[in-house]
Structure formats: C-alpha cells, structure tokens
Short mmCIF file of the C-alpha atoms (twelve columns), coordinates in Angstrom:
data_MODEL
# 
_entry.id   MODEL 
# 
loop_
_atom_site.group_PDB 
_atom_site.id 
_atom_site.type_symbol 
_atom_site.label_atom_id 
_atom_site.label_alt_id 
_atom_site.label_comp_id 
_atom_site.label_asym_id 
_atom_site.label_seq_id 
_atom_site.Cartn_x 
_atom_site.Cartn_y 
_atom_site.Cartn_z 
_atom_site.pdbx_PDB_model_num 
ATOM 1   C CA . UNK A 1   180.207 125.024 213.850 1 
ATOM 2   C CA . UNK A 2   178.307 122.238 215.673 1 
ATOM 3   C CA . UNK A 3   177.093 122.821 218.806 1 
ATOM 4   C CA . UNK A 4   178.079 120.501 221.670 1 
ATOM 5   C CA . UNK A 5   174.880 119.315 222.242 1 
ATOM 6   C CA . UNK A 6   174.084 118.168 218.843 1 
ATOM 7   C CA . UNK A 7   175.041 114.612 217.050 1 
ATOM 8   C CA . UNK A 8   177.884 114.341 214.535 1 
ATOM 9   C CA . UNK A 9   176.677 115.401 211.107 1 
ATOM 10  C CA . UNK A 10  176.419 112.096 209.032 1 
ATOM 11  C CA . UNK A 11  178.392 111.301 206.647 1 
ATOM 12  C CA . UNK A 12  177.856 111.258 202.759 1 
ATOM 13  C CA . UNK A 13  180.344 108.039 201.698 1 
ATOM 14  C CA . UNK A 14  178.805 108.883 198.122 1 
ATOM 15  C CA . UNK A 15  180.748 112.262 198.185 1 
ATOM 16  C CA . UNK A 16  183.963 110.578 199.692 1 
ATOM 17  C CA . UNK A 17  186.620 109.495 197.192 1 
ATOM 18  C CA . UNK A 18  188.290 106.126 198.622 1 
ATOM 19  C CA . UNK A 19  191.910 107.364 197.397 1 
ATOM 20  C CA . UNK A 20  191.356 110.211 200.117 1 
ATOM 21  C CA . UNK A 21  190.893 107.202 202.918 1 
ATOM 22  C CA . UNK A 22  193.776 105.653 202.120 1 
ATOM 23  C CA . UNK A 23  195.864 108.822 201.970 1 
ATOM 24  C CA . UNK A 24  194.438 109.755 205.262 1 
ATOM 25  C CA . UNK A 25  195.272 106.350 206.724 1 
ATOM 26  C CA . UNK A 26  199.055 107.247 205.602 1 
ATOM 27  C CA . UNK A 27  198.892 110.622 207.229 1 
ATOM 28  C CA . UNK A 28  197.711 108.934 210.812 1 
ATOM 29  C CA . UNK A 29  200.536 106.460 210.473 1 
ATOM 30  C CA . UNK A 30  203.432 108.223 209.339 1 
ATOM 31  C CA . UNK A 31  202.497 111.879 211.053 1 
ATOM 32  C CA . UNK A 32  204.471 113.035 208.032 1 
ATOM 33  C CA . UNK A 33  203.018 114.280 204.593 1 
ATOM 34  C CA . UNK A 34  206.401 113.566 203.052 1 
ATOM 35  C CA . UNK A 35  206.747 109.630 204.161 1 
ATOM 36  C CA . UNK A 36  203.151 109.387 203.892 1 
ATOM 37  C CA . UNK A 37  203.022 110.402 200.385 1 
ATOM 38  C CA . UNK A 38  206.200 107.445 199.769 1 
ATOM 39  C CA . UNK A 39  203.916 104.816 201.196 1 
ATOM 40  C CA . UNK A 40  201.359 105.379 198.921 1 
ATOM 41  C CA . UNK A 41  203.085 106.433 195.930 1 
ATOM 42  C CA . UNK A 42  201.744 110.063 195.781 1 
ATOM 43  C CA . UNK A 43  203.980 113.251 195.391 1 
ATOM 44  C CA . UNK A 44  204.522 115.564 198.129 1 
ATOM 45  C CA . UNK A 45  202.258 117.953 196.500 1 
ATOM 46  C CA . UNK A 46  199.402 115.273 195.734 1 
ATOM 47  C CA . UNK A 47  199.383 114.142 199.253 1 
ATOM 48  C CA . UNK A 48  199.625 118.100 201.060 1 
ATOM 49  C CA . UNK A 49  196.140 118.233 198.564 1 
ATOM 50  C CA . UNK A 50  194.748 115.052 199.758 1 
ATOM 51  C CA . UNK A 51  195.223 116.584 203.734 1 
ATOM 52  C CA . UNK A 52  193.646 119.901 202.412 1 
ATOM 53  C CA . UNK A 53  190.442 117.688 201.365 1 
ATOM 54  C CA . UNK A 54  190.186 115.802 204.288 1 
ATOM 55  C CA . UNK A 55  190.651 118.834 206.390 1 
ATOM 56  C CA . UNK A 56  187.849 120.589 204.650 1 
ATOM 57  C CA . UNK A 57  185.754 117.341 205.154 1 
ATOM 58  C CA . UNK A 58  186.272 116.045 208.251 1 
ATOM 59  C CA . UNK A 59  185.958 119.937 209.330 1 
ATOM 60  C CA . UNK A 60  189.338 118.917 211.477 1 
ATOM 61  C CA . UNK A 61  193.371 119.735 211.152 1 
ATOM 62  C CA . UNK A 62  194.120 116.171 211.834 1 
ATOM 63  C CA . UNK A 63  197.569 117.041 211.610 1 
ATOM 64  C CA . UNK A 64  198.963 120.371 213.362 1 
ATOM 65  C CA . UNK A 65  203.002 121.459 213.874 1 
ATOM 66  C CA . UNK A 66  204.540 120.224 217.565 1 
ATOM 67  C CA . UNK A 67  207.635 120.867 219.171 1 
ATOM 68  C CA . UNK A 68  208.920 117.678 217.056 1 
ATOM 69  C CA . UNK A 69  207.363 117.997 214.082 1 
ATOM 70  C CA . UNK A 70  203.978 116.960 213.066 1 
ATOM 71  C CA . UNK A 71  201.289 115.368 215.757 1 
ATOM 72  C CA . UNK A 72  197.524 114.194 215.295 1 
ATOM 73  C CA . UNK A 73  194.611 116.319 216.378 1 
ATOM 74  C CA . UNK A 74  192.310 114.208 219.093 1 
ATOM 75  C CA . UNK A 75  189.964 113.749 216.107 1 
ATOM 76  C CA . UNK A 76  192.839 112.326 214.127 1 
ATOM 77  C CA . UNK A 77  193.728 109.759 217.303 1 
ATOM 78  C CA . UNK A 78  190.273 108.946 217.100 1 
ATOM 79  C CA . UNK A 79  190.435 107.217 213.505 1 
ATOM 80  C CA . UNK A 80  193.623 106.137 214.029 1 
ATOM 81  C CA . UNK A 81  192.258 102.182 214.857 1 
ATOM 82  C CA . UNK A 82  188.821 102.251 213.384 1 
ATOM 83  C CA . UNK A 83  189.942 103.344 209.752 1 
ATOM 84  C CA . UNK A 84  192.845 100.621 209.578 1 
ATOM 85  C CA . UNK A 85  190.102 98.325  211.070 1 
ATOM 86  C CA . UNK A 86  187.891 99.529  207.876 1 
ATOM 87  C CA . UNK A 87  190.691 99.201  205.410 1 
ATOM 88  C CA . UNK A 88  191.550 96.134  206.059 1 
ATOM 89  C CA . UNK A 89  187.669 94.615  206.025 1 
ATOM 90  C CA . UNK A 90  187.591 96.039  202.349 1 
ATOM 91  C CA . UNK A 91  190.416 95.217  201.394 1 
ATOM 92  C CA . UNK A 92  189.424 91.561  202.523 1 
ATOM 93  C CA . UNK A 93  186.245 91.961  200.670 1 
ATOM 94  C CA . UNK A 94  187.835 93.009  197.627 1 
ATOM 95  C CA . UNK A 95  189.886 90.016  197.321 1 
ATOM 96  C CA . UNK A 96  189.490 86.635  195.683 1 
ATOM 97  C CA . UNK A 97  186.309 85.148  196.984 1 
ATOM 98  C CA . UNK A 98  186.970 82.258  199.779 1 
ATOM 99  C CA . UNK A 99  187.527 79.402  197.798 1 
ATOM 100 C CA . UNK A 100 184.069 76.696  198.517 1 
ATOM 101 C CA . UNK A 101 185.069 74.204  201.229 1 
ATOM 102 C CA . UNK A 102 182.638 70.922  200.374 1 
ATOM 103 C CA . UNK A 103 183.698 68.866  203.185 1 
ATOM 104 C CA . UNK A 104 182.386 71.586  205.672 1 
ATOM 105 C CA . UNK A 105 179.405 73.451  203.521 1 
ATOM 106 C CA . UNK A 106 175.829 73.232  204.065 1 
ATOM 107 C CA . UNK A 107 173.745 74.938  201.829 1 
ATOM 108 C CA . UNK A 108 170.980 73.186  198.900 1 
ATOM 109 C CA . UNK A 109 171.439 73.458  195.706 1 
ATOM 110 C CA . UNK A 110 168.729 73.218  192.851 1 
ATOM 111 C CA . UNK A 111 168.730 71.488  189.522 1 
ATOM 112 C CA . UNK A 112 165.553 71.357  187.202 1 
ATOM 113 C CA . UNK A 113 165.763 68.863  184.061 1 
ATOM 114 C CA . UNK A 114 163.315 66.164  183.321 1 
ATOM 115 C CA . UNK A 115 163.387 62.589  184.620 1 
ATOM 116 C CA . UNK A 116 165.931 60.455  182.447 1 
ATOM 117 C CA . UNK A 117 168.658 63.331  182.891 1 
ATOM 118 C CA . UNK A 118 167.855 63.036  186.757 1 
ATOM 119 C CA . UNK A 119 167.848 59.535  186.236 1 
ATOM 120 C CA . UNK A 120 171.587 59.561  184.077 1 
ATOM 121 C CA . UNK A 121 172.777 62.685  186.985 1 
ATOM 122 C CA . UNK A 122 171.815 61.828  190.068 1 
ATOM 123 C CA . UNK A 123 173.548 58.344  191.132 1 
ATOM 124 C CA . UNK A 124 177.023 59.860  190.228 1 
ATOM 125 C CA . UNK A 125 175.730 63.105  191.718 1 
ATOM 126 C CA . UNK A 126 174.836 61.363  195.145 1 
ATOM 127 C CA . UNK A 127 177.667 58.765  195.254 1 
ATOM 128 C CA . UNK A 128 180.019 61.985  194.684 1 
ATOM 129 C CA . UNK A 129 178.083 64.409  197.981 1 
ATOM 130 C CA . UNK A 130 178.484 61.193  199.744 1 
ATOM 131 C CA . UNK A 131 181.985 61.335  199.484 1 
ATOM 132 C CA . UNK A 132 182.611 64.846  199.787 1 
ATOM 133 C CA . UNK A 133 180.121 67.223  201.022 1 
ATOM 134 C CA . UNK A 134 177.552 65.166  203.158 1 
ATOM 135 C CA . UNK A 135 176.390 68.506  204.050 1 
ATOM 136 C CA . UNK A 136 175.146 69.803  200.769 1 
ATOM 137 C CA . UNK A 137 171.625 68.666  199.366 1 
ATOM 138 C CA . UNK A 138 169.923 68.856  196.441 1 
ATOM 139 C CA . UNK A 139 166.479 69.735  194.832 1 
ATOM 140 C CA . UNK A 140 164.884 68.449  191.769 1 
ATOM 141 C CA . UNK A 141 162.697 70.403  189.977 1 
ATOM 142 C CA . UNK A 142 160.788 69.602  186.671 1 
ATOM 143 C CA . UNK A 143 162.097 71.931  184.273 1 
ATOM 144 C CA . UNK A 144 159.855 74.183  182.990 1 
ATOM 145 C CA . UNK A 145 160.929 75.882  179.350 1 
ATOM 146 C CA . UNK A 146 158.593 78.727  179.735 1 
ATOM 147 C CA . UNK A 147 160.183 80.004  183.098 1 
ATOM 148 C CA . UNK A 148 163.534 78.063  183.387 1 
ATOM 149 C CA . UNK A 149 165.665 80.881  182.375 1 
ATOM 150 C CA . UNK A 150 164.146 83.855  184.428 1 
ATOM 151 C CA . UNK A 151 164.898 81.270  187.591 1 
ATOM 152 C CA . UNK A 152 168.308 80.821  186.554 1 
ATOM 153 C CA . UNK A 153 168.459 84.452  186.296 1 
ATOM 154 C CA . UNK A 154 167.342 85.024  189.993 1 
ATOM 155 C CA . UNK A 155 168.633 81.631  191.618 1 
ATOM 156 C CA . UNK A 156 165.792 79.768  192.492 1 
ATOM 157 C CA . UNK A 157 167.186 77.631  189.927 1 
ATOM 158 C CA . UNK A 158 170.732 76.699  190.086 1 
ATOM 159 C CA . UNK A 159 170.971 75.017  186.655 1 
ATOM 160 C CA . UNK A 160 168.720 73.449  184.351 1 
ATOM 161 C CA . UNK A 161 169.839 70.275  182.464 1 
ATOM 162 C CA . UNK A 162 168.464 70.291  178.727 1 
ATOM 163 C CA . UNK A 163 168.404 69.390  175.486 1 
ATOM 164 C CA . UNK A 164 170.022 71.354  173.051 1 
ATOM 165 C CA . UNK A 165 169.727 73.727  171.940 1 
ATOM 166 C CA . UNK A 166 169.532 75.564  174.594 1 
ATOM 167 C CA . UNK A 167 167.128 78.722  174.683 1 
ATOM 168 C CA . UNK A 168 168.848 82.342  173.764 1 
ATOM 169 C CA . UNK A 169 168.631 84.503  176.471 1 
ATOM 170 C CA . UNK A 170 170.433 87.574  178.255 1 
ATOM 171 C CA . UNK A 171 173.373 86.081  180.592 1 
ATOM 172 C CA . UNK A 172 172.880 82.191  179.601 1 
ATOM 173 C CA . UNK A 173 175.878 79.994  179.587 1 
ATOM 174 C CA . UNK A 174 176.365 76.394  178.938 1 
ATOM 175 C CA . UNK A 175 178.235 73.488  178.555 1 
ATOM 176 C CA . UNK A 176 177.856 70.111  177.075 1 
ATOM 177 C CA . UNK A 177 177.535 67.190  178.972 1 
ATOM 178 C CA . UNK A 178 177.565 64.569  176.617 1 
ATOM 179 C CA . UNK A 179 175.987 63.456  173.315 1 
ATOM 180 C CA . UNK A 180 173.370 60.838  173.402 1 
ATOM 181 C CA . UNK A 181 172.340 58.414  170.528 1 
ATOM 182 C CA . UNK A 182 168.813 56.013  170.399 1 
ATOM 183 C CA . UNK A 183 168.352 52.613  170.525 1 
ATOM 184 C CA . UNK A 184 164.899 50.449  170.400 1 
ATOM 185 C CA . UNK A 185 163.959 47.848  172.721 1 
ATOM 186 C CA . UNK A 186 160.825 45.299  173.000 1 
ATOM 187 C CA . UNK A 187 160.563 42.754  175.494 1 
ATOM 188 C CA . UNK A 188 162.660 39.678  175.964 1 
ATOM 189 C CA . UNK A 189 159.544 37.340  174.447 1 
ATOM 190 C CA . UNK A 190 158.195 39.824  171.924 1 
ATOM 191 C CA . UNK A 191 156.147 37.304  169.556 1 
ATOM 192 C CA . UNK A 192 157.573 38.774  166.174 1 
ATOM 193 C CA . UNK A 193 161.159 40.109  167.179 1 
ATOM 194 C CA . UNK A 194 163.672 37.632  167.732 1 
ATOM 195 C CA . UNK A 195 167.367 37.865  167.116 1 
ATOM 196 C CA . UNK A 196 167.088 40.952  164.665 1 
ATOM 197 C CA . UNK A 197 164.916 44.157  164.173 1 
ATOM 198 C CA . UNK A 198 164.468 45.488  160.314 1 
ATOM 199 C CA . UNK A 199 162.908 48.766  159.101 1 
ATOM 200 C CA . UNK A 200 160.142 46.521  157.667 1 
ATOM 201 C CA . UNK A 201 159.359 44.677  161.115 1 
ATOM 202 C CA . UNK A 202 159.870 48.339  162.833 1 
ATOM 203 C CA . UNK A 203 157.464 50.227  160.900 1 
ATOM 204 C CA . UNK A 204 154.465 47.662  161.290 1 
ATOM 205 C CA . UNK A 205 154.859 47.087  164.931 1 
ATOM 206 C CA . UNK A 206 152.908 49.907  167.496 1 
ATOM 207 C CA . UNK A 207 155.727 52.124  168.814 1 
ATOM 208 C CA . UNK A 208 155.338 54.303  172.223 1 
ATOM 209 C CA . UNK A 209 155.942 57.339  172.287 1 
ATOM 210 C CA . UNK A 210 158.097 59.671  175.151 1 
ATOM 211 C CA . UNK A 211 156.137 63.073  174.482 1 
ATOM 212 C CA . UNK A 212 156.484 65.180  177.373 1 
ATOM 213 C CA . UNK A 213 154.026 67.645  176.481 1 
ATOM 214 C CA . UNK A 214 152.056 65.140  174.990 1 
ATOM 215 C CA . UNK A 215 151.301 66.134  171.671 1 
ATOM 216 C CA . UNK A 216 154.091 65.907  167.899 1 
ATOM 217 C CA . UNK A 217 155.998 63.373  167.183 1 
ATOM 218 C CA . UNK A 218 159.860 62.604  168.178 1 
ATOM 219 C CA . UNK A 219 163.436 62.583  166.231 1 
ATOM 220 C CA . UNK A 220 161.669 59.316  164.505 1 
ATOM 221 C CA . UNK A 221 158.790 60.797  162.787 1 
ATOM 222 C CA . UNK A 222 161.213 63.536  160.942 1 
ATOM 223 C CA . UNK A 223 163.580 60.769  160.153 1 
ATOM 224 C CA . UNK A 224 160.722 58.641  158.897 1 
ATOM 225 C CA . UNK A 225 159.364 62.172  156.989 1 
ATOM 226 C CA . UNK A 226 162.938 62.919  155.685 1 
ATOM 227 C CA . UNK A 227 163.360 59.457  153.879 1 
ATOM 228 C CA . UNK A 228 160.159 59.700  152.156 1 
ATOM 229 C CA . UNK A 229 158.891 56.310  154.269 1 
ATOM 230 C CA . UNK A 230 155.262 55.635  155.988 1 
ATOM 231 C CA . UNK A 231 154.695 57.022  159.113 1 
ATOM 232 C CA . UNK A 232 154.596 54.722  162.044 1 
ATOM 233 C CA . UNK A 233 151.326 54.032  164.027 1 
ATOM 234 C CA . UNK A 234 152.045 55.774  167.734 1 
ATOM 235 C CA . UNK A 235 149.895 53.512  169.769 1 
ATOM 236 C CA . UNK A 236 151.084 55.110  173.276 1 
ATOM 237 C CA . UNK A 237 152.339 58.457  174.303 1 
ATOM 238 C CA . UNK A 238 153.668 58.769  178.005 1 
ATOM 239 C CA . UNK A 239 155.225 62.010  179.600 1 
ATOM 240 C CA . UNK A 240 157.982 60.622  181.637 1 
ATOM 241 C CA . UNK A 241 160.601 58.557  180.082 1 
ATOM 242 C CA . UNK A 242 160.641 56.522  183.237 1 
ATOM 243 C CA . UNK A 243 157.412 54.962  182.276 1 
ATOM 244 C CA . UNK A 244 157.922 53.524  179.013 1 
ATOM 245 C CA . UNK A 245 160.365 50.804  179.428 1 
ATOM 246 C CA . UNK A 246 157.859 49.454  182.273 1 
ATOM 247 C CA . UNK A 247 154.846 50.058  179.299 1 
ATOM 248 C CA . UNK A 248 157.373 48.054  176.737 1 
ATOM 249 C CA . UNK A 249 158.151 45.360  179.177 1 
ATOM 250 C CA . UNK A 250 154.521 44.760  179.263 1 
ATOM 251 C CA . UNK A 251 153.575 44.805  175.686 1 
ATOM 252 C CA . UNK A 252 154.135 43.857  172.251 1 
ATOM 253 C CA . UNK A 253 155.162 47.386  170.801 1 
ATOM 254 C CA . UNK A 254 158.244 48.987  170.399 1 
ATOM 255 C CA . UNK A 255 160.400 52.408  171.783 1 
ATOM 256 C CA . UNK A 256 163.298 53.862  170.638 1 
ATOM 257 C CA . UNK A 257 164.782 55.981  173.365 1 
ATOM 258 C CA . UNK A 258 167.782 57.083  174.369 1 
ATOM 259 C CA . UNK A 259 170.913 54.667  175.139 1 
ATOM 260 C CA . UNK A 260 171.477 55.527  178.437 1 
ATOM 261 C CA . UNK A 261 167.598 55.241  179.602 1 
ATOM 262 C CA . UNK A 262 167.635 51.632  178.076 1 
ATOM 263 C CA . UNK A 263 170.560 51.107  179.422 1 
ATOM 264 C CA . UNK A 264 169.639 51.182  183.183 1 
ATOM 265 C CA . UNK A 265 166.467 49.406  182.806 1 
ATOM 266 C CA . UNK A 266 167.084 46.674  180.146 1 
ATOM 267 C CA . UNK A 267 168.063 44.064  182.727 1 
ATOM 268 C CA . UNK A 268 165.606 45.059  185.421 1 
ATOM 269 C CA . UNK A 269 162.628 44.704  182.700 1 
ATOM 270 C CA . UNK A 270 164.336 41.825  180.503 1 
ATOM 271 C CA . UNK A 271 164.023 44.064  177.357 1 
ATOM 272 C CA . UNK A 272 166.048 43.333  174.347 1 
ATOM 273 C CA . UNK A 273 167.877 46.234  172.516 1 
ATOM 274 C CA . UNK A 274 168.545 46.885  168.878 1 
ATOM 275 C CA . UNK A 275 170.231 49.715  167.044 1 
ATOM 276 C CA . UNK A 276 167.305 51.516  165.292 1 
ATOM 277 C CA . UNK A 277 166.625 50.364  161.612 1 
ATOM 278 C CA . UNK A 278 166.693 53.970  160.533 1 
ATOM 279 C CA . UNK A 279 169.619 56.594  160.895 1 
ATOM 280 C CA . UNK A 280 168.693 58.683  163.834 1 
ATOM 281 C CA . UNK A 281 171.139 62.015  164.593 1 
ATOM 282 C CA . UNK A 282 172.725 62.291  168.432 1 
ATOM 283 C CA . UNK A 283 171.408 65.200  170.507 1 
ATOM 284 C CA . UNK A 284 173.735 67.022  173.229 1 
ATOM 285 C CA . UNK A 285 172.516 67.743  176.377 1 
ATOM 286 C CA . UNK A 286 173.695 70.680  178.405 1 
ATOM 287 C CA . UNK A 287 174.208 71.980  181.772 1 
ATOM 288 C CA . UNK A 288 172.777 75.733  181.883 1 
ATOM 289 C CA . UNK A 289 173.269 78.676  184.203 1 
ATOM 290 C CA . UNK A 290 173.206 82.152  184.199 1 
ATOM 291 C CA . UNK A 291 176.720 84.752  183.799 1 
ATOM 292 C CA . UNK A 292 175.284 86.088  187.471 1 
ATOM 293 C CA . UNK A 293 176.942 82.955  188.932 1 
ATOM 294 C CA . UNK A 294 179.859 82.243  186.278 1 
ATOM 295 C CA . UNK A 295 182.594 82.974  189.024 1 
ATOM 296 C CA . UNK A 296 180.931 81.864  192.304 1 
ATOM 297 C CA . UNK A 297 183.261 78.771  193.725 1 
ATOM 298 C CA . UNK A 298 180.492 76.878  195.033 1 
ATOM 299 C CA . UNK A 299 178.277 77.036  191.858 1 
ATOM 300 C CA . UNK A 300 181.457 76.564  189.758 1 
ATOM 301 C CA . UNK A 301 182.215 73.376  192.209 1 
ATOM 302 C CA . UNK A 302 178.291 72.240  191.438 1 
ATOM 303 C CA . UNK A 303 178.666 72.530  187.676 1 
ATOM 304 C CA . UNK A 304 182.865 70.470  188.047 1 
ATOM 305 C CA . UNK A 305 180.320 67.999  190.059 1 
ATOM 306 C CA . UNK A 306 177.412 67.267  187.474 1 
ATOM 307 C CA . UNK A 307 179.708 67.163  184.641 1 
ATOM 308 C CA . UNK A 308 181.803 64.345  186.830 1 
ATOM 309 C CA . UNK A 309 178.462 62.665  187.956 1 
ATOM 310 C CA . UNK A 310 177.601 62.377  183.915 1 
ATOM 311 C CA . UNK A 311 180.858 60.919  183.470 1 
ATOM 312 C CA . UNK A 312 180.525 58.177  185.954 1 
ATOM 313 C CA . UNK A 313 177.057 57.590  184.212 1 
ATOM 314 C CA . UNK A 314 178.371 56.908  181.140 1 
ATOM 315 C CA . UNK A 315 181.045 54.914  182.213 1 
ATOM 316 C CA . UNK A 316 178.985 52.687  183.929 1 
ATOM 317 C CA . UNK A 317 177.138 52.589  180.187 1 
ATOM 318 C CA . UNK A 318 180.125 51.746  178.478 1 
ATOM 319 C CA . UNK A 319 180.905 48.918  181.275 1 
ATOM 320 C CA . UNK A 320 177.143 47.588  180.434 1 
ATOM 321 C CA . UNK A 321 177.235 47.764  176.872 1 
ATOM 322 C CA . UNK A 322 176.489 44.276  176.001 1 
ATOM 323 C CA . UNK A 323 174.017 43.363  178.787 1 
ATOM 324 C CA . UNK A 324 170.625 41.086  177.176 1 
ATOM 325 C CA . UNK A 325 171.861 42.982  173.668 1 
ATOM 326 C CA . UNK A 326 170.513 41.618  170.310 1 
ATOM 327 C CA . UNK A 327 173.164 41.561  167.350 1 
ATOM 328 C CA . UNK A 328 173.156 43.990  164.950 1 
ATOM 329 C CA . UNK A 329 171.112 43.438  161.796 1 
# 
C-alpha cells in the first residue's frame, strides 16, 4: 500500500494491453459491465475479466455496488475525462495522415541529379510552386552515386533524379520520367557541315565529350565499338552538360547530347541539329526515393510535381521541335 506521502508509482505502458483501455473507458461511461461489454463488442464474461485486470492494475475497484446499481470509485472519476481525452488523440493519430495542403505549407524539399535534369526539371518545377505552394522551396544538390542512396534512406535527400538503371538497394523505389534520345549539333557556320551530317563527315570531325567523371567514353563509343567502325577522336571532355553547347558554339567540333539539352540552347547559341549518323539506343531517366517515404502526402505530392514539371518540359520540346533544325540525311 502506498503511503500518503509518497508519489504515484509510474506506470509501465509496455505491460498495459490497449484493449484493457478501451474496455475501461466503457466501464467509466456506461457504470455497467453488461452495456459496457455491448459497446465494445465483448461478452459479459470478457468484459467482468477486463475490470478484474484493471482492478489488479490500477490497484483500485473503479467500480463498487450503490444503492442504484453500479457507481465509480474517486479514482475511477478521476480518469473519467483524461482517458477519453487520450483515446481520442490516438485514435486521431492512428488515422489517415492529414492530407499535404501546398497552398499553406512551408517546408524545403531536396532533389540531387546532375545539371541537364535540373536544367529539363526545374522551370516546370518553379512555374508549378509558383502557382501553388509559394511557400515550399527547393534544394539542388549534385548527385553523388556513391552516397545518394544512404541520403535517400535518411532524408537529407528527398529524391535523386538519374539515369537508369537505377542502383539496387534496400527500400529503393522509382519511377520513370521519360525516355530521352541524342541528337548532334555544330554551330550555325561550321566550315564543313552544311545542310546534312553523314557518318563519314561525323567520324573525322573532333567531337566533345559530356564525361562527368571525366574519364570512358559515352553511348557513342560502344555504338561506334559495336558496329565494328573507327573510333572517334574526343578532342574535349567537360563535366557539366551545361558547358558544351557554349564549347560547340565556339568551335568547329561536334556533340551529340541529349534532345532536350540541345533543345533549350540551340537558338540561344545558333547551333544546328542533326539526328546522329549512327543508331544510338534511348535511356530512361528516373525519379528515386526510398519505401521510408512511399506513403507520406507531401513527398507523394513532390514526386505528382516533378513528374508534371518533366511533362511541361517536354512539351515545350515537342512545341520547339523544328527550331534552326537541319533536314534529315
């Protein structure tokens, strides 16, 4: 028996099952084991066990005989409001999760990918958080293959916008974005190119090179390999693929990069663009995040939002197709 003088005993919630709280929550209301064992679907039986339990553990009678039938103990008065307070917090907890509001949230999100997918992402991406959710920022991060997936994993990194195939790893998902071909551009007054680019002209001009970590060759040296012909003569390698329509516009050699890079810098550097002389396969690239934050509404609202930003991008492509374009050869 606890002395007067000393503090309640605390509580062990480990040791406490949660059916017992919700029978108990019955027994306050109803004052009756019979009706309290019909609200919560328990026998009679099951419910005069539950009251022996809680008895035993809250060291109280909680419920004692009166002149008209069953009355609460001053213990049981006691938890009378704070447990249906309690109940109803977890059982708000428990439920869906608040759906994301945009218009109203403030929070930053971060993305890591390399420079032409920020380049093909982020004018949609802004244009759309103008519109609706002025409060939300973003961070851009150079993705980093060695480390990208243990900071999805702990949400430094939001997601990571890649190439595929994206790396295995415990809890990745994915999705694809959208599949991106090549095309080759010189500049408007190349010397030797005019109105048509050949796999002869293309393998003796000097090509640059987008090699982010600066050393192998591209998707054009294996094609080259594949088909038996001569290698081509890389005469500049450049890490960003921001740089090398500026390096193009500037020189007499030749890149083959993707469509949608070319695409938003053709008119601005007065580059022509040819389909490549040699077959070249598409590559996917993907949006990437780990299963931790599959079901949270704002990340699942940031992932609905890049894949719409991408979409405007390549709409805008399609609308631009034709722009300072050579013909076909």
């Amino acid at each position: 028996m606890r002395r007067a003088h000393e503090p309640p005993a605390e509580v062990d919630l480990s040791s406490i099952n949660l059916n017992l709280l919700v029978a108990l929550d019955a027994l306050l209301r109803e004052a009756h084991v019979t009706r309290a064992a019909a609200r919560v679907g328990l026998t009679q039986s099951a419910m005069s066990h539950a009251l022996a339990q809680l008895r035993e553990l809250l060291g109280d009678a909680l419920l004692i005989r009166g002149q008209g039938g069953m009355v609460l103990t001053p213990r049981a008065q006691q938890l009378v409001a704070p447990l249906k307070r309690g109940l109803a917090e977890l059982r708000r907890a428990l439920r869906d999760e608040p759906p994301f509001e945009p218009a109203t949230a403030t929070r930053r999100f971060t993305l890591a990918t390399r420079d032409f997918f920020g380049s093909v992402l982020l004018p949609g991406a802004l244009e759309l958080l103008g519109r609706e959710a002025p409060g939300v920022d973003l961070s851009v991060l150079h993705v980093d293959s060695a480390t990208f997936s243990s900071h999805l994993e702990t949400g430094e990194v939001d997601l990571a916008i890649i190439v595929a195939p994206s790396p295995s790893g415990p809890g990745l998902r994915q999705q694809k974005l959208l599949t991106e071909d090549f095309v080759c551009v010189v500049r408007e007054d190349h010397p030797t190119v005019r109105r048509k680019l050949d796999l002869d002209t293309y393998l003796k001009l000097t090509h640059v090179l987008i090699s982010p970590k600066g050393d192998g060759g591209g998707a054009v040296d294996l094609a080259l390999a594949r088909q038996g012909l001569p290698p081509r003569r890389i005469a500049v390698r450049v890490p960003y693929f921001l740089i090398a329509p500026l390096v193009v516009s500037r020189s007499d050699h030749v890149l083959t990069a993707p469509r949608r890079l070319i695409d938003a810098f053709s008119k601005a550097y007065a580059l022509k663009v040819f389909p490549p002389p040699i077959a070249l396969p598409p590559f996917d690239i993907l949006q990437v995040w780990h299963e931790r934050f599959d079901g949270d509404p704002a990340h699942r609202w940031l992932r609905e939002l890049v894949a719409r930003a991408v979409n405007m991008g390549s709409e805008n492509t399609r609308k631009s197709r034709g722009v300072r374009r050579a013909p076909a050869s």
